[in-house]
Short mmCIF file of C-alpha atoms and ligand atoms in Angstrom, two decimals:
data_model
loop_
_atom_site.label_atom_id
_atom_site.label_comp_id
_atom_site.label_asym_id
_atom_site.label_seq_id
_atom_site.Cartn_x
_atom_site.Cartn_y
_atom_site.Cartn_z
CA UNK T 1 -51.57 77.27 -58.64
CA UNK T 2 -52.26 81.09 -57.55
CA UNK T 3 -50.45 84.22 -57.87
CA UNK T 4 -50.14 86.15 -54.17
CA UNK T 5 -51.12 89.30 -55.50
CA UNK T 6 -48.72 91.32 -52.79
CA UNK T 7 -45.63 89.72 -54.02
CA UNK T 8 -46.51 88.69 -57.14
CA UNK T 9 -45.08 85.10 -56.40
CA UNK T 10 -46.19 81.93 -57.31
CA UNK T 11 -48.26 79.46 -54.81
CA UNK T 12 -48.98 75.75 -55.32
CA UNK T 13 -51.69 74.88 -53.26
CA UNK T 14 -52.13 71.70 -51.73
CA UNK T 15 -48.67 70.23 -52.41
CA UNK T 16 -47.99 66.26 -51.13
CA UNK T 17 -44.94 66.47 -49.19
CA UNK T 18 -42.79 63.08 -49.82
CA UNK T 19 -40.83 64.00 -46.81
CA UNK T 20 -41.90 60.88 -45.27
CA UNK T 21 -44.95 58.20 -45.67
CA UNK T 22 -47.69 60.38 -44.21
CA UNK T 23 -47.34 62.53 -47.71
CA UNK T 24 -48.98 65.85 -46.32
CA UNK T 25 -51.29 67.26 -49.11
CA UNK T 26 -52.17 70.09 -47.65
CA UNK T 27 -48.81 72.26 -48.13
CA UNK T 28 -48.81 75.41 -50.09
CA UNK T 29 -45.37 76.02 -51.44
CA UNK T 30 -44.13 79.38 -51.89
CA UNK T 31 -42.32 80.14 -55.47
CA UNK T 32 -39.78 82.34 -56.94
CA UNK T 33 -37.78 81.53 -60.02
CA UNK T 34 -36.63 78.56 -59.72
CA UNK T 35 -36.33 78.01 -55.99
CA UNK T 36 -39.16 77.50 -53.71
CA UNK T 37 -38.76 80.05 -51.01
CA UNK T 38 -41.67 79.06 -48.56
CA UNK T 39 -43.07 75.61 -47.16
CA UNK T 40 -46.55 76.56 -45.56
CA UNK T 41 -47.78 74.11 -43.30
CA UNK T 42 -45.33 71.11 -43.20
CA UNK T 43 -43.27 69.60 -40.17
CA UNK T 44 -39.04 70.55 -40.16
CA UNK T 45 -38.96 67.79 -42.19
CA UNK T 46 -40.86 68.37 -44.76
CA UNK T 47 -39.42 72.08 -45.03
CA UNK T 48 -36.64 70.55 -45.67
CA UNK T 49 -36.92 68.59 -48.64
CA UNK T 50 -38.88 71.49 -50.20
CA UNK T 51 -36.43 74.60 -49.43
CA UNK T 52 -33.05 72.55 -48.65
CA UNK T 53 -32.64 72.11 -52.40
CA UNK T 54 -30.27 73.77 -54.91
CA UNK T 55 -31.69 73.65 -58.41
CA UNK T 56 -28.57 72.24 -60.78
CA UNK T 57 -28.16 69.18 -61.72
CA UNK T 58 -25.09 67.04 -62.45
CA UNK T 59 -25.65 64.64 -66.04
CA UNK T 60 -25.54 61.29 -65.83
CA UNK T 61 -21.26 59.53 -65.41
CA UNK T 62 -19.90 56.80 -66.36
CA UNK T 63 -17.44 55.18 -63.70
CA UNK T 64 -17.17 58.86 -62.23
CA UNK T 65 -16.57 60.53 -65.72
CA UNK T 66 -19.67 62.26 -67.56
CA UNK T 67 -21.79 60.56 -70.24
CA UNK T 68 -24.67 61.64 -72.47
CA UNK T 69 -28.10 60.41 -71.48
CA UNK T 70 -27.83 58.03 -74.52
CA UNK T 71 -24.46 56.48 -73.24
CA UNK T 72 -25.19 55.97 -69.65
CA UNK T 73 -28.92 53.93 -70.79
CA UNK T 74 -26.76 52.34 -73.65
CA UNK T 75 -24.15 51.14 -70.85
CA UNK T 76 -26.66 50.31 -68.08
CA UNK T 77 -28.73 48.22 -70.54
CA UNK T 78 -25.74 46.18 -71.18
CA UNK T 79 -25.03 45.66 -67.62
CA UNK T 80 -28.11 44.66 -67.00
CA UNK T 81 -28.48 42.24 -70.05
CA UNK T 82 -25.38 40.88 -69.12
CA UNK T 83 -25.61 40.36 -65.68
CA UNK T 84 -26.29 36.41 -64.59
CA UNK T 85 -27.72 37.66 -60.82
CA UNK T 86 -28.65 41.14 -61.00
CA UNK T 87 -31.06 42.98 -58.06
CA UNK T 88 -33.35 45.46 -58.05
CA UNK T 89 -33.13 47.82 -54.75
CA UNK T 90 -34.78 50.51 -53.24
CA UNK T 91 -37.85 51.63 -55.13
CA UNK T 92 -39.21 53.59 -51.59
CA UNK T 93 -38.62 56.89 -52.66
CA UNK T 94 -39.21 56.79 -55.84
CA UNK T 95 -43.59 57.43 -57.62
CA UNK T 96 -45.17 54.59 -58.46
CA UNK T 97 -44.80 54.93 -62.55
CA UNK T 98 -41.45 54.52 -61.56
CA UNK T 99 -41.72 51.81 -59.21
CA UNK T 100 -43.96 49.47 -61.90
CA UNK T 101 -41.03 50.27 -64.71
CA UNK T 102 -38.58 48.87 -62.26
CA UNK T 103 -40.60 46.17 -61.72
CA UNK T 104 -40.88 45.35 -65.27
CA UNK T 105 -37.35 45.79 -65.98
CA UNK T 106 -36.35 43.28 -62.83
CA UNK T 107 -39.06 40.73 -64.84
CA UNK T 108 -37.30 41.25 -67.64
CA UNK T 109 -33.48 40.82 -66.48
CA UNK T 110 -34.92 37.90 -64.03
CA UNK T 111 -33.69 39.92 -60.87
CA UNK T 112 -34.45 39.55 -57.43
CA UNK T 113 -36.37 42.82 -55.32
CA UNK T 114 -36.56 44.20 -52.64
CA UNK T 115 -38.11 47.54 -51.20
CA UNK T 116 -35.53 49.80 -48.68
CA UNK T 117 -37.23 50.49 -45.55
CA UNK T 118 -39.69 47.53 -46.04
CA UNK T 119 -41.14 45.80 -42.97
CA UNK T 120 -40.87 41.83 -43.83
CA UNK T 121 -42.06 40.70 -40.06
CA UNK T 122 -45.10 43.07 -40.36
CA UNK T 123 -45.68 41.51 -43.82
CA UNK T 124 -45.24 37.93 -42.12
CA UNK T 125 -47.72 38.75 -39.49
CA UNK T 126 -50.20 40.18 -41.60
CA UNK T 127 -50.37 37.19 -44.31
CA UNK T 128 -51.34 34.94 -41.40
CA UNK T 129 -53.40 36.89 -39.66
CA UNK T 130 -54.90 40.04 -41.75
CA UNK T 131 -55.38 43.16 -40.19
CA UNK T 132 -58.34 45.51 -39.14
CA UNK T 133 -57.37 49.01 -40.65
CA UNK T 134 -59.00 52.05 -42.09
CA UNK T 135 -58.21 55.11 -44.18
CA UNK T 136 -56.64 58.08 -41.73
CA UNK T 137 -59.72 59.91 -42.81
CA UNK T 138 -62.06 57.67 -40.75
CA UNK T 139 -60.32 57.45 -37.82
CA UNK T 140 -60.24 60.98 -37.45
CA UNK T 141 -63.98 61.29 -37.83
CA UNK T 142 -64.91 58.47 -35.77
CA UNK T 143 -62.24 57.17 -32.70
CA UNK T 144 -62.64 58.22 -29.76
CA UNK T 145 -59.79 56.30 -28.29
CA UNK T 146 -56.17 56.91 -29.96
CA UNK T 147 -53.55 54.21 -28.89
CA UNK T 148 -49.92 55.10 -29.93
CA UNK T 149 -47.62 52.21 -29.91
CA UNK T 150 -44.41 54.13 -29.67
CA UNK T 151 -41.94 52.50 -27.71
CA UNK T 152 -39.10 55.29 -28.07
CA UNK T 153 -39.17 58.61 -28.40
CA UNK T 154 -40.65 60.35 -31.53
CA UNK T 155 -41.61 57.83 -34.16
CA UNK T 156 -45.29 58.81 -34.84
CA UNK T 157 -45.28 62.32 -36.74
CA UNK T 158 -46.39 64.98 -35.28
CA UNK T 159 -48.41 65.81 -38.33
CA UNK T 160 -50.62 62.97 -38.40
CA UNK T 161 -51.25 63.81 -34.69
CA UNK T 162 -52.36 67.67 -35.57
CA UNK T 163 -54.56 66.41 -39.07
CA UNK T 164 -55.84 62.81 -37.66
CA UNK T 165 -55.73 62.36 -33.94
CA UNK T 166 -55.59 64.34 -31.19
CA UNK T 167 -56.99 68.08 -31.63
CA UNK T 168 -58.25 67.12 -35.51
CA UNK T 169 -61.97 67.81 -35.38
CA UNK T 170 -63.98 64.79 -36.77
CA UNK T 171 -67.39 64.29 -37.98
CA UNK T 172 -68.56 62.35 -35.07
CA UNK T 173 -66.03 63.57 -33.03
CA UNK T 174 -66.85 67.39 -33.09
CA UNK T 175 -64.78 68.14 -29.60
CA UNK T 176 -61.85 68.05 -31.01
CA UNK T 177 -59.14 66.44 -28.06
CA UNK T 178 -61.79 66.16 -25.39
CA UNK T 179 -63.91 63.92 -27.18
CA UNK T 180 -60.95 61.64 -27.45
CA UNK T 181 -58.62 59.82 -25.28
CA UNK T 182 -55.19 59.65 -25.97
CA UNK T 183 -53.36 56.52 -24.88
CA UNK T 184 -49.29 56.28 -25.22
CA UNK T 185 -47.63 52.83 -25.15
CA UNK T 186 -43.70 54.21 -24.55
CA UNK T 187 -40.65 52.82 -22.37
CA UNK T 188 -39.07 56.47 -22.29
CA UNK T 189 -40.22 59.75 -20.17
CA UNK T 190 -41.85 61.30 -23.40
CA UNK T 191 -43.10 64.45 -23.13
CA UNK T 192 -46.94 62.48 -25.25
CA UNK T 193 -47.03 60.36 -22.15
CA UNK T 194 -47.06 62.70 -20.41
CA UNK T 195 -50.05 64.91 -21.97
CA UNK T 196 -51.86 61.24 -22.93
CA UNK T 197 -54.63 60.52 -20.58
CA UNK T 198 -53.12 57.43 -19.89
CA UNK T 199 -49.84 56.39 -20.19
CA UNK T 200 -47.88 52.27 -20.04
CA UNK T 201 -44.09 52.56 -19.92
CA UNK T 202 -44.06 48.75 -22.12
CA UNK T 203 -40.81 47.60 -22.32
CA UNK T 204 -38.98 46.90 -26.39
CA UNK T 205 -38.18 43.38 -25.06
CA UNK T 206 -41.70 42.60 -23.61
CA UNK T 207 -43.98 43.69 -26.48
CA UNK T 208 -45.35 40.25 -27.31
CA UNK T 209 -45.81 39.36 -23.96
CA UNK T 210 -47.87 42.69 -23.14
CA UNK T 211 -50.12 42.02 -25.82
CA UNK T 212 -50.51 38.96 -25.74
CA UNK T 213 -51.87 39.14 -22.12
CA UNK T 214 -54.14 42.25 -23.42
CA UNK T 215 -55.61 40.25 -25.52
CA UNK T 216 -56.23 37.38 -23.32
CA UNK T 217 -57.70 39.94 -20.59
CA UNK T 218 -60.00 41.41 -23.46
CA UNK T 219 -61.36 37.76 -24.37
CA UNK T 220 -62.27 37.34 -20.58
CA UNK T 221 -59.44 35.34 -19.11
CA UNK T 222 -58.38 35.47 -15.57
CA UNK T 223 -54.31 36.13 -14.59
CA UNK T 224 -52.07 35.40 -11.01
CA UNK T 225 -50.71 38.89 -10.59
CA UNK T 226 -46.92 37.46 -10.42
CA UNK T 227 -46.88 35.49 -13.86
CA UNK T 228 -47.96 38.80 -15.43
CA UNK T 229 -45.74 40.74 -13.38
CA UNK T 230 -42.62 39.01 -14.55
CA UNK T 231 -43.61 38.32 -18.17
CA UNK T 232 -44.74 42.17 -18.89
CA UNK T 233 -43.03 43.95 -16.29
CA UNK T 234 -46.02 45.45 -15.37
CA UNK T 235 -48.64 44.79 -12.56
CA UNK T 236 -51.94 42.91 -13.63
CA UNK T 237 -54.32 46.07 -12.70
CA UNK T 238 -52.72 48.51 -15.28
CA UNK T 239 -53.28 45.77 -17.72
CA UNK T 240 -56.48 45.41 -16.67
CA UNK T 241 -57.65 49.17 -16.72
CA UNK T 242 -55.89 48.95 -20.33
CA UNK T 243 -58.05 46.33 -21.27
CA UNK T 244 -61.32 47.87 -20.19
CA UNK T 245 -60.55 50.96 -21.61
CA UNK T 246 -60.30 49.08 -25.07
CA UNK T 247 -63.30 47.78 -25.05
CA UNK T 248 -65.27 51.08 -23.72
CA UNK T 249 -64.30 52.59 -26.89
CA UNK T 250 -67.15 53.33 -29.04
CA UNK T 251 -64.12 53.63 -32.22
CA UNK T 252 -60.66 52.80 -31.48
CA UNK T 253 -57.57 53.27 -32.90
CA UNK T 254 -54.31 51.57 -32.51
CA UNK T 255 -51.54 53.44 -34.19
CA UNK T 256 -48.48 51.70 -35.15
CA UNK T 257 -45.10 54.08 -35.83
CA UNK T 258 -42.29 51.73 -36.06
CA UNK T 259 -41.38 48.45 -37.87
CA UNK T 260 -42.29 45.65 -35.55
CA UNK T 261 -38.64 43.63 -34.33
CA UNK T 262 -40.06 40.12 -35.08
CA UNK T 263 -43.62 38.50 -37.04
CA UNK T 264 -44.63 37.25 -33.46
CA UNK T 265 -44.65 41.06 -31.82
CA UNK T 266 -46.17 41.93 -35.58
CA UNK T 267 -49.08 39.19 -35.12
CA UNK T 268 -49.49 39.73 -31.07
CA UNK T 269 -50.92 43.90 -31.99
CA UNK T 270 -53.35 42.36 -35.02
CA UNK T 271 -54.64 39.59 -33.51
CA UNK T 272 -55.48 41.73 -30.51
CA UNK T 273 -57.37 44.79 -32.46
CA UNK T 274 -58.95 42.07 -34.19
CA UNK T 275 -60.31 39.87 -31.42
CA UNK T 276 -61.11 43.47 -29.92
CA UNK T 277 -63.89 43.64 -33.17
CA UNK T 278 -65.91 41.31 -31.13
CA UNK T 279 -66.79 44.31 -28.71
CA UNK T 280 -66.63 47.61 -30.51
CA UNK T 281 -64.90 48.64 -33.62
CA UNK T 282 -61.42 49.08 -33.38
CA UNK T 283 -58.50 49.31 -36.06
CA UNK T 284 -54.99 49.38 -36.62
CA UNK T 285 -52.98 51.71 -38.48
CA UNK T 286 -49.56 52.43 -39.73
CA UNK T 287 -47.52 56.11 -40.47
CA UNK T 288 -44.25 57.26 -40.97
CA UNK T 289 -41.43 55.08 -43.06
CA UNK T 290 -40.26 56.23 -46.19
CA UNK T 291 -42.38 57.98 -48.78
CA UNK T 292 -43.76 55.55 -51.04
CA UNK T 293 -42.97 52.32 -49.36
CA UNK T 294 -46.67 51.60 -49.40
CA UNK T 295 -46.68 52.09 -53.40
CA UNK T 296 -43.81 50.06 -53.85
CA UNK T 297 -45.35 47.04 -52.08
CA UNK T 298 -48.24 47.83 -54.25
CA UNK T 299 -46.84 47.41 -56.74
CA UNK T 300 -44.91 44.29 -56.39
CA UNK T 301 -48.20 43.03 -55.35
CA UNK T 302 -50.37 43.59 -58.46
CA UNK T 303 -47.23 42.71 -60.77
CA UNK T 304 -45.82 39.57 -59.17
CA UNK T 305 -48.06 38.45 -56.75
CA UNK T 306 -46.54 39.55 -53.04
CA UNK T 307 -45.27 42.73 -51.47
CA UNK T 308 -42.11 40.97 -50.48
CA UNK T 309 -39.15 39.89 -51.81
CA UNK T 310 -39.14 38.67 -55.16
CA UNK T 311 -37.35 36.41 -57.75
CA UNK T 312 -37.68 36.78 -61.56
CA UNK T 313 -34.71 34.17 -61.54
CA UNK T 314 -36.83 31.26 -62.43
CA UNK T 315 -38.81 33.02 -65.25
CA UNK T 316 -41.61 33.99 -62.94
CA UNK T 317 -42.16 35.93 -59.71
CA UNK T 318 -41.35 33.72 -56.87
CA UNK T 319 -41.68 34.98 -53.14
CA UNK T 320 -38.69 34.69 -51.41
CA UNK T 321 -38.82 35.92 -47.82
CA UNK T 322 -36.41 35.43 -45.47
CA UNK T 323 -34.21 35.22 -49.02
CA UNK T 324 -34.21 38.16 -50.52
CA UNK T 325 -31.52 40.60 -51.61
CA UNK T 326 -30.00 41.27 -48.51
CA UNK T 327 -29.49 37.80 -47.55
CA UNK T 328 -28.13 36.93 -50.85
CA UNK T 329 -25.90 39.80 -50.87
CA UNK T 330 -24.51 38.51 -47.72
CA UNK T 331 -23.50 35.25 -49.35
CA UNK T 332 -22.43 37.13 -52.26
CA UNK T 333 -24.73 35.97 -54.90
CA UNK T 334 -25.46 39.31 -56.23
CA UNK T 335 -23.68 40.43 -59.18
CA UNK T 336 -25.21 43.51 -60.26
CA UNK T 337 -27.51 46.18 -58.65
CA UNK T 338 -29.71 48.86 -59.94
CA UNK T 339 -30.72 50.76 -57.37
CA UNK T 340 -33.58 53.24 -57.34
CA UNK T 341 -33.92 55.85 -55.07
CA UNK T 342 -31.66 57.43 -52.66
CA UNK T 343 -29.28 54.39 -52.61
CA UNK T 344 -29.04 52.98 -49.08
CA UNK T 345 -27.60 49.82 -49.14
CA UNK T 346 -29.52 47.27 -47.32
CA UNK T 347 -28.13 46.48 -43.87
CA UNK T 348 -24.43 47.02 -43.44
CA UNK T 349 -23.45 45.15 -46.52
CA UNK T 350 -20.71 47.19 -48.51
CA UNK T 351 -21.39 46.55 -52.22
CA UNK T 352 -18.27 45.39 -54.11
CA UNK T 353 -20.27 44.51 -57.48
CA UNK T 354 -20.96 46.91 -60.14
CA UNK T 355 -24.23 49.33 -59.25
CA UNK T 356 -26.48 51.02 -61.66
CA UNK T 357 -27.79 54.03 -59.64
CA UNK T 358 -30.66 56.38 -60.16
CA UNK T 359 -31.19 58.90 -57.53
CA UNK T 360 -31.99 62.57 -56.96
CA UNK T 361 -28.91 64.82 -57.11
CA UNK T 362 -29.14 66.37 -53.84
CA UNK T 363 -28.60 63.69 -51.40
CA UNK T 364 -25.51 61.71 -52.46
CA UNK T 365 -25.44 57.90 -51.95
CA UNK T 366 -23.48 56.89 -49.55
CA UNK T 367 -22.38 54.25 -52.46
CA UNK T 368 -21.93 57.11 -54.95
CA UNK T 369 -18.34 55.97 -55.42
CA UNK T 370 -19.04 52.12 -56.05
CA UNK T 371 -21.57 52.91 -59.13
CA UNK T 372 -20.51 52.12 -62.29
CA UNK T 373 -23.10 54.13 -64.41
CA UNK T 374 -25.47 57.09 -62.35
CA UNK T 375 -28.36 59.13 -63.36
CA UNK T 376 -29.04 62.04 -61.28
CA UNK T 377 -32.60 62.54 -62.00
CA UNK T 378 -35.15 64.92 -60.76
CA UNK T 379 -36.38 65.43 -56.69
CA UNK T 380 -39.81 63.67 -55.76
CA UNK T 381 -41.97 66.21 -55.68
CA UNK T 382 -40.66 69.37 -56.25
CA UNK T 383 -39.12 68.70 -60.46
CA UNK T 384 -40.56 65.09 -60.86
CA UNK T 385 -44.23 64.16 -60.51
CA UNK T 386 -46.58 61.10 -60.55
CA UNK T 387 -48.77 58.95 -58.24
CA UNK T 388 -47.93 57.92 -54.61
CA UNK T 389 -49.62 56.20 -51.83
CA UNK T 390 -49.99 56.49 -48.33
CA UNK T 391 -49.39 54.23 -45.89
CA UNK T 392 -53.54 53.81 -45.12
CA UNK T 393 -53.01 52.85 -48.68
CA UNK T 394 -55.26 55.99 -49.78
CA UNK T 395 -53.56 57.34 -53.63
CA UNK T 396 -52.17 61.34 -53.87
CA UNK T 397 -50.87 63.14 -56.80
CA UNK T 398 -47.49 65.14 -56.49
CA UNK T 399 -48.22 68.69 -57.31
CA UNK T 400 -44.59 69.56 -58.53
CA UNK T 401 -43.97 73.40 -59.37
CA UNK T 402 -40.59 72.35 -61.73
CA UNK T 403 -42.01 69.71 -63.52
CA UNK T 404 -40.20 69.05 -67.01
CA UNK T 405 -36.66 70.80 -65.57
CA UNK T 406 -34.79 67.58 -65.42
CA UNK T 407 -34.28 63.99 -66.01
CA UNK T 408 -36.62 62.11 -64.06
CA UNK T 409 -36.55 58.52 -62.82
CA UNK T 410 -39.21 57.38 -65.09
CA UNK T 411 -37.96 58.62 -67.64
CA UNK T 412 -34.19 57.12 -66.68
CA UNK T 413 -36.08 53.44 -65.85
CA UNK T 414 -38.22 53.76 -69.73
CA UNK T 415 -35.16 54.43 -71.51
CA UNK T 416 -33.18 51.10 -69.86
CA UNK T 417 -36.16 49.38 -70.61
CA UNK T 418 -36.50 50.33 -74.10
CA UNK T 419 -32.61 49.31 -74.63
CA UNK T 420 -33.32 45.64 -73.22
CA UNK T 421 -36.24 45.28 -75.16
CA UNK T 422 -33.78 46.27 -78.34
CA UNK T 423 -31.35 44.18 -77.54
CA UNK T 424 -34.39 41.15 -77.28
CA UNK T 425 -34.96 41.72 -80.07
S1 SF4 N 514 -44.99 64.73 -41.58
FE1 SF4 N 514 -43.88 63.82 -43.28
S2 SF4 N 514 -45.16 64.21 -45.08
FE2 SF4 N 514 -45.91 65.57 -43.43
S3 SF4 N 514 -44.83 67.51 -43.79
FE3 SF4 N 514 -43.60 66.30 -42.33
S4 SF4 N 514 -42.11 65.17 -43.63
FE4 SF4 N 514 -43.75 65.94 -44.96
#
C-alpha cells in the first residue's frame, strides 16, 4: 500500500481481481474512505466488482426477519445436523480457507458437493487422458504459436490476451506479436479472426470431428477430401495447412475459453496437443470461468480424493459423477442446501427445500427468497481476503483494502462448524 502524494489517497498495489478466473494481480486500486474510487488496469469487468460496490451491509435473517450472528450459526447448525440429505453448493466464488471449511463441514453432515460453474466433461476427459499444460507465465515467454479455441464470440478475456499472448513480450519471445502467430478457431465473424493470422470458422456441432481429423493429419494419416468435407465442414487443405502449422511451432499453445459440451469434444483437444508432443512442445490451457473454480476443485481433490462431485453419505468421500447434486436435486433427493457463494442454483432446478445461504451482500441470489437462514458476508477481494488459484493452477493472495469491516465467509463457515462439532459432542 502507498499514499499518492497529490491526493493524499490511498493505493493498493498489485490487487488480484476475482472478477473472473484469470484473477489479474496486477491492479492498483484507488482508495478513499471507505469506497474504492479507482480500478487501474483491469477489464469492465473487473472495474466493476471493485467500484460497483456500496459499503453497508445487511446482518444475517432468519426466514427474512433479522438475527444475531449467534442465532443464524445456532439455527443453521441445527439444520444442518438435522438434515438426512443435505448438499453443499457453490464454493466458486468463494477463497480457498473457505472452500476447505465447507468441505469439512459437508464431511461432517455426510453431504453431497458440487462446485457452480464446474466443467464435469473436461474433468471426464482429462482423468482418461491427462493433459499437456503449463503455467500462463511460460507460455508467454516461450509460444510462438497461440491457438484460441473460441467457438463464439468473446469467451477468452481480453486480459489474458494483453498480459500472456498476443502483444505480451516474452523471454524468448522478445517481438512481442510478430514473433507470434495468432490462430482463432471461431464459427462467428469475430473481429480476433479477423486480426489472427489465420483464421477456421469450426462449427459447435463439429468440434470432435475437426479434431479428431487434426490429429490424425498430425500423426501422418492420409484423408479423401469428401469424407472430411462432410464430417468437419471444412475442405481437407485448410486442415492440412492447420496441421502443418502445428507442428512448425517451435512452442505452441492451445487456449481453451469455454466448457467443452461433451468428454468426447473434451478428450478429442488433449489427445491432440498431446500426440502433437511427439514433434515440438505444445500445451493446452484453460482461462476464464468463475473466480476460484480452480481452488475449489483443489480442494475437493486434496480432501476427498476427486475434483468432482462428491458424497460424504456413506461415511467417506465417494465420487459420484454423472450423480451429483444437480441430478439428485432433479429427483428430489435433496433436503437441505448450504450454499456458498453467490447462490446460483444449478441448472434450472427451482429449490423448494430449506437453503442455508452465505453470499456477499451486493449481488442478491436469485434464491434470496427460498433461504431459510442467510449470512451476508464480506465481497471477495475488496473486505474479505485469503488464498485463490488460477486456472493454470498457479496460487495468488487477495490484497483487500477493507479487510476486518465485515462478516466474512470463513468466518460464517468456522462458526457452523464449531456448532456441529458442539452438538457431537
Ligand atoms: S480479466 Fe477477469 S480477473 Fe482480469 S480484470 Fe477482468 S474480470 Fe478481473
Amino acid at each position: 500500500m502507498s499514499i499518492d502524494r497529490s491526493t493524499g489517497l490511498r493505493m493498493i498495489e498489485d490487487a488480484t481481481c476475482p472478477g473472473c478466473g484469470l484473477l489479474c494481480d496486477d491492479l492498483t486500486l484507488v482508495v478513499e474512505g471507505g469506497r474504492i474510487v479507482e480500478t487501474r488496469g483491469g477489464c469492465d469487468r473487473g472495474q466493476v466488482w471493485f467500484e460497483g460496490r456500496d459499503d453497508h451491509s445487511g446482518g444475517p435473517t432468519i426466514l427474512g426477519r433479522s438475527a444475531s450472528l449467534d442465532d443464524a450459526l445456532g439455527r443453521a447448525a441445527e439444520l444442518l445436523a438435522s438434515a438426512k440429505a443435505p448438499a453443499v453448493w457453490g464454493l466458486a466464488g468463494s477463497s480457498i480457507e473457505a472452500q476447505r471449511v465447507a468441505v469439512s463441514i459437508a464431511d461432517r453432515i455426510g453431504a453431497v458437493v458440487g462446485i457452480e460453474g464446474a466443467d464435469p466433461a473436461g474433468l471426464r476427459a482429462f482423468q482418461r487422458v491427462g493433459e499437456v499444460s503449463a503455467t500462463f507465465g511460460e507460455v508467454k515467454d516461450r509460444a510462438d504459436l497461440i491457438v484460441y479455441d473460441a467457438v463464439d464470440s468473446s469467451p477468452i478475456p481480453e486480459r489474458f490476451r494483453e498480459r500472456f499472448a498476443d502483444e505480451a513480450v516474452g523471454r524468448f519471445v522478445p517481438e512481442g506479436r510478430t514473433g507470434r502467430t495468432i490462430v482463432w478457431l471461431g464459427c462467428s465473424d469475430d473481429p480476433h479472426a479477423r486480426s489472427s493470422d489465420f483464421a477456421l470458422k469450426v462449427p459447435k456441432d463439429r468440434q470432435v470431428a475437426f479434431y479428431a481429423v487434426v490429429r490424425a493429419l498430425v500423426n501422418g494419416i492420409a484423408f479423401e477430401q469428401e469424407p472430411v468435407l462432410r464430417s468437419t465442414g471444412l475442405p481437407l487443405a485448410s486442415l492440412v495447412e492447420f496441421a502443418e502449422r502445428l507442428k512448425r511451432a517451435k512452442y505452441g499453445a492451445l487456449v481453451l475459453g469455454r466448457s467443452a459440451d461433451s468428454s468426447a469434444e473434451s478428450e478429442a483437444k488433449l489427445t491432440l496437443v498431446r500426440d502433437l508432443n511427439a514433434h515440438t512442445r505444445f500445451v493446452a490451457i484453460h482461462v476464464g470461468g468463475l473466480a476460484n473454480g480452480s481452488g475449489a476443485k483443489a480442494v475437493l481433490t486434496w480432501q476427498a480424493g476427486a475434483a468432482g462431485d462428491i458424497d460424504f453419505g456413506g461415511g467417506y468421500p465417494a465420487h459420484c459423477p454423472r450423480d451429483g447434486v444437480r441430478e439428485r436435486l432433479q429427483r428430489g433427493e435433496i433436503d437441505l442446501a448450504l450454499i456458498v457463494s453467490n447462490g446460483d442454483w444449478p441448472g434450472d432446478a427451482t429449490p423448494t427445500i430449506p437453503c442455508i445461504l452465505i453470499h456477499d451482500d451486493h449481488d442478491p441470489s436469485p434464491i434470496a427468497g427460498l433461504v431459510e437462514v442467510t449470512f451476508p458476508t464480506a465481497r471477495l477481494g475488496i473486505d474479505e481476503g485469503g488464498t485463490v488459484t488460477r486456472t493454470d493452477g498457479v496460487m495468488l493472495p487477495l490484497r483487500p483494502p477493507f479487510l476486518g469491516r465485515k462478516t466474512t465467509q470463513v468466518e460464517v463457515l468456522l462458526g457452523i462448524e464449531a456448532r456441529l462439532k458442539d452438538r457431537s459432542r
